[in-house]
Every structure is written in structure tokens, then in C-alpha cells.
Amino acid sequence: MNDSGGKRDKKQARRPSTERTTQRDPERTRAAILEAATREFAENGMGGARVDAIAERAGTNKRMLYHYFGDKEQLYLKVLEEAYVGIRTAERALHIGDRSPEEGIGELALFTWRYFLQHPEFLSLLGTENLHRARWLRQSVRLKELHSHLIGELSQVLEQGKKQGVFIETADPLHVYLTIASLGYFYLSNQYTLSTIFGRDLVDPANLNAWERHIVHVTLASIKR
């Protein structure tokens, strides 16, 4: 009798911890699905990605995937949004407006290039979405808000540089960002074909470092007086 009571007491003592773990499961499951979906969409595109494969990668089942995200298209849009949230959030942490105008632009160029290097899945998702002509991206209001902050902060840095006589009056924030992003994106998204054509390993550390310096130089040279 005492043994039975003791077992019940032990079960009751463990119950709060078990309940807390259960309460955390939905969040962990959702995060696992997003991570798995990001890999699946990056590797296979929107058309080739399979819900079964995403569920298997996440260690869950399709029912849970549909429960949290609705369907494959909504999950893909969420993956896109989170990918952009990641880079835009990291950009905000740079506080480029707290630096001199030249340092701010140079830091943004360095950050963007290094982020692309560290997050190849981001470039893959961009390629997939451009293939579909931004069909899903256009549905997101959240992303427009994120990008307005980027252009706003970049505009302030450029205006400060113009007032100081450092940057040309025609320096445009969108053009500056496109210069930075395109120099990094083209190099990495075409690394295999370019390496083959020109007989140079573009992902060799020395070549990557040289291109990093080139991006900063070209970006600043395009807007300096």
C-alpha cells in the first residue's frame, strides 16, 4: 500500500515538469518544421519540395505540418518571410547610422557578403522565388515593412555623406543596395559555372577575400565624390 502511494506521489511530482515540456512542444515542433522546410525548399525548390520529406526531416508528421502552417504554399511563404527577417534583423544590429558615412556603407557591404556566404539557403530561396516571379513574395505585407526600414536607414547614411561632401548628390539608396547585393549574389549563385569557365576556384579562401575587398571598393567608388 505504501509502495503504491509512493509511486503515485512520484508521478504527481513529475507531472508539472511533464506539463511544461508538453507546453513547449508546439513551439519546438513549429521551429523544427520551419528549419526542415527551409532545407527542403532550398535544395529542391517550390515544385520539387515534398511535404512528406519536410515532415520526416522535422521528425513529425504531415498532420502537424498542416496544423501549424495550413498547406505547402503557406509554409513556403513563411519560410521566405523568416529568411528575410533573419537578414533584415541582423542588418539592424549593425547600426550603420552610428558610424561615419563611408564606414557605414562599407560595413553594410561587408555584412551582406558575409551573410550570403554563411547562409547559402537564403540565396537558393531567392533563386526559387525569382523563378516564380515573386508569386508568393508579393503576398507578404510583413516583408515590405522590413525593407522600408533598410532603405530608410541607408537613405539617412547617404544624406549625411552628401552633407559632408563625401558622397555624390545622385547617390540613391536602392542603387547602393542593389550594387552590394548583386556583386555578392551573382558571384556565389554562379560560382560553379564561373569557376569552370575561367579555370579559377572562386570559393578558394583567397579569392573570396579578394572579392570581399572588391565589393567594398566598388560600392564606395560608385558614390564617392
mmCIF file with all atom_site columns, N, CA, C and O in Angstrom, residues 52-82:
data_model
loop_
_atom_site.group_PDB
_atom_site.id
_atom_site.type_symbol
_atom_site.label_atom_id
_atom_site.label_alt_id
_atom_site.label_comp_id
_atom_site.label_asym_id
_atom_site.label_entity_id
_atom_site.label_seq_id
_atom_site.pdbx_PDB_ins_code
_atom_site.Cartn_x
_atom_site.Cartn_y
_atom_site.Cartn_z
_atom_site.occupancy
_atom_site.B_iso_or_equiv
_atom_site.pdbx_formal_charge
_atom_site.auth_seq_id
_atom_site.auth_comp_id
_atom_site.auth_asym_id
_atom_site.auth_atom_id
_atom_site.pdbx_PDB_model_num
ATOM 1   N N  . ASP A 1 52 ? 6.007  15.294 -47.381 1.00 0.00 ? 52 ASP A N  1
ATOM 2   C CA . ASP A 1 52 ? 6.444  14.099 -46.657 1.00 0.00 ? 52 ASP A CA 1
ATOM 3   C C  . ASP A 1 52 ? 7.902  14.227 -46.217 1.00 0.00 ? 52 ASP A C  1
ATOM 4   O O  . ASP A 1 52 ? 8.262  13.849 -45.101 1.00 0.00 ? 52 ASP A O  1
ATOM 5   N N  . ALA A 1 53 ? 8.729  14.746 -47.102 1.00 0.00 ? 53 ALA A N  1
ATOM 6   C CA . ALA A 1 53 ? 10.157 14.888 -46.801 1.00 0.00 ? 53 ALA A CA 1
ATOM 7   C C  . ALA A 1 53 ? 10.375 15.921 -45.705 1.00 0.00 ? 53 ALA A C  1
ATOM 8   O O  . ALA A 1 53 ? 11.228 15.755 -44.831 1.00 0.00 ? 53 ALA A O  1
ATOM 9   N N  . ILE A 1 54 ? 9.600  17.008 -45.738 1.00 0.00 ? 54 ILE A N  1
ATOM 10  C CA . ILE A 1 54 ? 9.718  18.042 -44.707 1.00 0.00 ? 54 ILE A CA 1
ATOM 11  C C  . ILE A 1 54 ? 9.333  17.469 -43.348 1.00 0.00 ? 54 ILE A C  1
ATOM 12  O O  . ILE A 1 54 ? 10.030 17.681 -42.353 1.00 0.00 ? 54 ILE A O  1
ATOM 13  N N  . ALA A 1 55 ? 8.223  16.733 -43.299 1.00 0.00 ? 55 ALA A N  1
ATOM 14  C CA . ALA A 1 55 ? 7.772  16.138 -42.041 1.00 0.00 ? 55 ALA A CA 1
ATOM 15  C C  . ALA A 1 55 ? 8.804  15.152 -41.503 1.00 0.00 ? 55 ALA A C  1
ATOM 16  O O  . ALA A 1 55 ? 9.095  15.127 -40.302 1.00 0.00 ? 55 ALA A O  1
ATOM 17  N N  . GLU A 1 56 ? 9.379  14.365 -42.413 1.00 0.00 ? 56 GLU A N  1
ATOM 18  C CA . GLU A 1 56 ? 10.386 13.394 -41.982 1.00 0.00 ? 56 GLU A CA 1
ATOM 19  C C  . GLU A 1 56 ? 11.630 14.095 -41.444 1.00 0.00 ? 56 GLU A C  1
ATOM 20  O O  . GLU A 1 56 ? 12.182 13.699 -40.423 1.00 0.00 ? 56 GLU A O  1
ATOM 21  N N  . ARG A 1 57 ? 12.071 15.136 -42.122 1.00 0.00 ? 57 ARG A N  1
ATOM 22  C CA . ARG A 1 57 ? 13.231 15.906 -41.658 1.00 0.00 ? 57 ARG A CA 1
ATOM 23  C C  . ARG A 1 57 ? 12.974 16.511 -40.275 1.00 0.00 ? 57 ARG A C  1
ATOM 24  O O  . ARG A 1 57 ? 13.866 16.590 -39.442 1.00 0.00 ? 57 ARG A O  1
ATOM 25  N N  . ALA A 1 58 ? 11.736 16.955 -40.072 1.00 0.00 ? 58 ALA A N  1
ATOM 26  C CA . ALA A 1 58 ? 11.378 17.620 -38.814 1.00 0.00 ? 58 ALA A CA 1
ATOM 27  C C  . ALA A 1 58 ? 11.088 16.634 -37.697 1.00 0.00 ? 58 ALA A C  1
ATOM 28  O O  . ALA A 1 58 ? 10.918 17.036 -36.538 1.00 0.00 ? 58 ALA A O  1
ATOM 29  N N  . GLY A 1 59 ? 11.006 15.346 -38.011 1.00 0.00 ? 59 GLY A N  1
ATOM 30  C CA . GLY A 1 59 ? 10.701 14.348 -37.007 1.00 0.00 ? 59 GLY A CA 1
ATOM 31  C C  . GLY A 1 59 ? 9.266  14.418 -36.533 1.00 0.00 ? 59 GLY A C  1
ATOM 32  O O  . GLY A 1 59 ? 8.958  14.135 -35.375 1.00 0.00 ? 59 GLY A O  1
ATOM 33  N N  . THR A 1 60 ? 8.365  14.800 -37.458 1.00 0.00 ? 60 THR A N  1
ATOM 34  C CA . THR A 1 60 ? 6.948  14.900 -37.095 1.00 0.00 ? 60 THR A CA 1
ATOM 35  C C  . THR A 1 60 ? 6.121  14.270 -38.213 1.00 0.00 ? 60 THR A C  1
ATOM 36  O O  . THR A 1 60 ? 6.622  13.432 -38.952 1.00 0.00 ? 60 THR A O  1
ATOM 37  N N  . ASN A 1 61 ? 4.870  14.662 -38.344 1.00 0.00 ? 61 ASN A N  1
ATOM 38  C CA . ASN A 1 61 ? 4.021  14.096 -39.383 1.00 0.00 ? 61 ASN A CA 1
ATOM 39  C C  . ASN A 1 61 ? 3.313  15.204 -40.148 1.00 0.00 ? 61 ASN A C  1
ATOM 40  O O  . ASN A 1 61 ? 3.316  16.368 -39.735 1.00 0.00 ? 61 ASN A O  1
ATOM 41  N N  . LYS A 1 62 ? 2.713  14.850 -41.283 1.00 0.00 ? 62 LYS A N  1
ATOM 42  C CA . LYS A 1 62 ? 2.058  15.851 -42.123 1.00 0.00 ? 62 LYS A CA 1
ATOM 43  C C  . LYS A 1 62 ? 0.904  16.543 -41.404 1.00 0.00 ? 62 LYS A C  1
ATOM 44  O O  . LYS A 1 62 ? 0.627  17.715 -41.655 1.00 0.00 ? 62 LYS A O  1
ATOM 45  N N  . ARG A 1 63 ? 0.257  15.817 -40.547 1.00 0.00 ? 63 ARG A N  1
ATOM 46  C CA . ARG A 1 63 ? -0.883 16.410 -39.827 1.00 0.00 ? 63 ARG A CA 1
ATOM 47  C C  . ARG A 1 63 ? -0.451 17.623 -39.029 1.00 0.00 ? 63 ARG A C  1
ATOM 48  O O  . ARG A 1 63 ? -1.129 18.658 -39.022 1.00 0.00 ? 63 ARG A O  1
ATOM 49  N N  . MET A 1 64 ? 0.701  17.522 -38.351 1.00 0.00 ? 64 MET A N  1
ATOM 50  C CA . MET A 1 64 ? 1.206  18.644 -37.566 1.00 0.00 ? 64 MET A CA 1
ATOM 51  C C  . MET A 1 64 ? 1.638  19.795 -38.474 1.00 0.00 ? 64 MET A C  1
ATOM 52  O O  . MET A 1 64 ? 1.442  20.969 -38.159 1.00 0.00 ? 64 MET A O  1
ATOM 53  N N  . LEU A 1 65 ? 2.201  19.447 -39.607 1.00 0.00 ? 65 LEU A N  1
ATOM 54  C CA . LEU A 1 65 ? 2.616  20.485 -40.560 1.00 0.00 ? 65 LEU A CA 1
ATOM 55  C C  . LEU A 1 65 ? 1.407  21.286 -41.040 1.00 0.00 ? 65 LEU A C  1
ATOM 56  O O  . LEU A 1 65 ? 1.432  22.527 -41.063 1.00 0.00 ? 65 LEU A O  1
ATOM 57  N N  . TYR A 1 66 ? 0.354  20.580 -41.394 1.00 0.00 ? 66 TYR A N  1
ATOM 58  C CA . TYR A 1 66 ? -0.852 21.262 -41.860 1.00 0.00 ? 66 TYR A CA 1
ATOM 59  C C  . TYR A 1 66 ? -1.508 22.045 -40.713 1.00 0.00 ? 66 TYR A C  1
ATOM 60  O O  . TYR A 1 66 ? -2.092 23.112 -40.937 1.00 0.00 ? 66 TYR A O  1
ATOM 61  N N  . HIS A 1 67 ? -1.391 21.517 -39.512 1.00 0.00 ? 67 HIS A N  1
ATOM 62  C CA . HIS A 1 67 ? -1.970 22.187 -38.352 1.00 0.00 ? 67 HIS A CA 1
ATOM 63  C C  . HIS A 1 67 ? -1.326 23.552 -38.125 1.00 0.00 ? 67 HIS A C  1
ATOM 64  O O  . HIS A 1 67 ? -2.011 24.542 -37.867 1.00 0.00 ? 67 HIS A O  1
ATOM 65  N N  . TYR A 1 68 ? -0.010 23.615 -38.228 1.00 0.00 ? 68 TYR A N  1
ATOM 66  C CA . TYR A 1 68 ? 0.702  24.864 -37.942 1.00 0.00 ? 68 TYR A CA 1
ATOM 67  C C  . TYR A 1 68 ? 0.764  25.812 -39.125 1.00 0.00 ? 68 TYR A C  1
ATOM 68  O O  . TYR A 1 68 ? 0.791  27.039 -38.939 1.00 0.00 ? 68 TYR A O  1
ATOM 69  N N  . PHE A 1 69 ? 0.800  25.292 -40.344 1.00 0.00 ? 69 PHE A N  1
ATOM 70  C CA . PHE A 1 69 ? 1.062  26.159 -41.491 1.00 0.00 ? 69 PHE A CA 1
ATOM 71  C C  . PHE A 1 69 ? 0.005  26.093 -42.596 1.00 0.00 ? 69 PHE A C  1
ATOM 72  O O  . PHE A 1 69 ? 0.115  26.826 -43.568 1.00 0.00 ? 69 PHE A O  1
ATOM 73  N N  . GLY A 1 70 ? -0.990 25.281 -42.462 1.00 0.00 ? 70 GLY A N  1
ATOM 74  C CA . GLY A 1 70 ? -2.063 25.247 -43.442 1.00 0.00 ? 70 GLY A CA 1
ATOM 75  C C  . GLY A 1 70 ? -1.794 24.323 -44.610 1.00 0.00 ? 70 GLY A C  1
ATOM 76  O O  . GLY A 1 70 ? -2.423 23.278 -44.739 1.00 0.00 ? 70 GLY A O  1
ATOM 77  N N  . ASP A 1 71 ? -0.862 24.693 -45.470 1.00 0.00 ? 71 ASP A N  1
ATOM 78  C CA . ASP A 1 71 ? -0.528 23.847 -46.608 1.00 0.00 ? 71 ASP A CA 1
ATOM 79  C C  . ASP A 1 71 ? 0.893  24.169 -47.068 1.00 0.00 ? 71 ASP A C  1
ATOM 80  O O  . ASP A 1 71 ? 1.578  24.998 -46.474 1.00 0.00 ? 71 ASP A O  1
ATOM 81  N N  . LYS A 1 72 ? 1.309  23.526 -48.124 1.00 0.00 ? 72 LYS A N  1
ATOM 82  C CA . LYS A 1 72 ? 2.679  23.670 -48.620 1.00 0.00 ? 72 LYS A CA 1
ATOM 83  C C  . LYS A 1 72 ? 2.980  25.109 -49.041 1.00 0.00 ? 72 LYS A C  1
ATOM 84  O O  . LYS A 1 72 ? 4.061  25.642 -48.750 1.00 0.00 ? 72 LYS A O  1
ATOM 85  N N  . GLU A 1 73 ? 2.043  25.766 -49.698 1.00 0.00 ? 73 GLU A N  1
ATOM 86  C CA . GLU A 1 73 ? 2.271  27.119 -50.172 1.00 0.00 ? 73 GLU A CA 1
ATOM 87  C C  . GLU A 1 73 ? 2.409  28.100 -49.014 1.00 0.00 ? 73 GLU A C  1
ATOM 88  O O  . GLU A 1 73 ? 3.267  28.988 -49.037 1.00 0.00 ? 73 GLU A O  1
ATOM 89  N N  . GLN A 1 74 ? 1.568  27.942 -48.005 1.00 0.00 ? 74 GLN A N  1
ATOM 90  C CA . GLN A 1 74 ? 1.662  28.831 -46.839 1.00 0.00 ? 74 GLN A CA 1
ATOM 91  C C  . GLN A 1 74 ? 2.957  28.584 -46.076 1.00 0.00 ? 74 GLN A C  1
ATOM 92  O O  . GLN A 1 74 ? 3.566  29.529 -45.545 1.00 0.00 ? 74 GLN A O  1
ATOM 93  N N  . LEU A 1 75 ? 3.391  27.349 -46.024 1.00 0.00 ? 75 LEU A N  1
ATOM 94  C CA . LEU A 1 75 ? 4.653  27.029 -45.368 1.00 0.00 ? 75 LEU A CA 1
ATOM 95  C C  . LEU A 1 75 ? 5.820  27.650 -46.136 1.00 0.00 ? 75 LEU A C  1
ATOM 96  O O  . LEU A 1 75 ? 6.740  28.206 -45.540 1.00 0.00 ? 75 LEU A O  1
ATOM 97  N N  . TYR A 1 76 ? 5.775  27.567 -47.446 1.00 0.00 ? 76 TYR A N  1
ATOM 98  C CA . TYR A 1 76 ? 6.824  28.163 -48.270 1.00 0.00 ? 76 TYR A CA 1
ATOM 99  C C  . TYR A 1 76 ? 6.896  29.673 -48.053 1.00 0.00 ? 76 TYR A C  1
ATOM 100 O O  . TYR A 1 76 ? 7.984  30.247 -47.924 1.00 0.00 ? 76 TYR A O  1
ATOM 101 N N  . LEU A 1 77 ? 5.742  30.332 -48.012 1.00 0.00 ? 77 LEU A N  1
ATOM 102 C CA . LEU A 1 77 ? 5.721  31.779 -47.771 1.00 0.00 ? 77 LEU A CA 1
ATOM 103 C C  . LEU A 1 77 ? 6.308  32.105 -46.406 1.00 0.00 ? 77 LEU A C  1
ATOM 104 O O  . LEU A 1 77 ? 7.065  33.064 -46.249 1.00 0.00 ? 77 LEU A O  1
ATOM 105 N N  . LYS A 1 78 ? 5.988  31.280 -45.415 1.00 0.00 ? 78 LYS A N  1
ATOM 106 C CA . LYS A 1 78 ? 6.526  31.510 -44.073 1.00 0.00 ? 78 LYS A CA 1
ATOM 107 C C  . LYS A 1 78 ? 8.039  31.346 -44.071 1.00 0.00 ? 78 LYS A C  1
ATOM 108 O O  . LYS A 1 78 ? 8.758  32.114 -43.417 1.00 0.00 ? 78 LYS A O  1
ATOM 109 N N  . VAL A 1 79 ? 8.541  30.365 -44.799 1.00 0.00 ? 79 VAL A N  1
ATOM 110 C CA . VAL A 1 79 ? 9.980  30.157 -44.912 1.00 0.00 ? 79 VAL A CA 1
ATOM 111 C C  . VAL A 1 79 ? 10.640 31.387 -45.543 1.00 0.00 ? 79 VAL A C  1
ATOM 112 O O  . VAL A 1 79 ? 11.683 31.862 -45.074 1.00 0.00 ? 79 VAL A O  1
ATOM 113 N N  . LEU A 1 80 ? 10.036 31.909 -46.602 1.00 0.00 ? 80 LEU A N  1
ATOM 114 C CA . LEU A 1 80 ? 10.554 33.111 -47.250 1.00 0.00 ? 80 LEU A CA 1
ATOM 115 C C  . LEU A 1 80 ? 10.593 34.285 -46.274 1.00 0.00 ? 80 LEU A C  1
ATOM 116 O O  . LEU A 1 80 ? 11.590 35.014 -46.192 1.00 0.00 ? 80 LEU A O  1
ATOM 117 N N  . GLU A 1 81 ? 9.504  34.477 -45.563 1.00 0.00 ? 81 GLU A N  1
ATOM 118 C CA . GLU A 1 81 ? 9.431  35.596 -44.616 1.00 0.00 ? 81 GLU A CA 1
ATOM 119 C C  . GLU A 1 81 ? 10.502 35.475 -43.546 1.00 0.00 ? 81 GLU A C  1
ATOM 120 O O  . GLU A 1 81 ? 11.192 36.456 -43.230 1.00 0.00 ? 81 GLU A O  1
ATOM 121 N N  . GLU A 1 82 ? 10.660 34.284 -42.993 1.00 0.00 ? 82 GLU A N  1
ATOM 122 C CA . GLU A 1 82 ? 11.649 34.091 -41.942 1.00 0.00 ? 82 GLU A CA 1
ATOM 123 C C  . GLU A 1 82 ? 13.066 34.281 -42.464 1.00 0.00 ? 82 GLU A C  1
ATOM 124 O O  . GLU A 1 82 ? 13.943 34.770 -41.753 1.00 0.00 ? 82 GLU A O  1
#
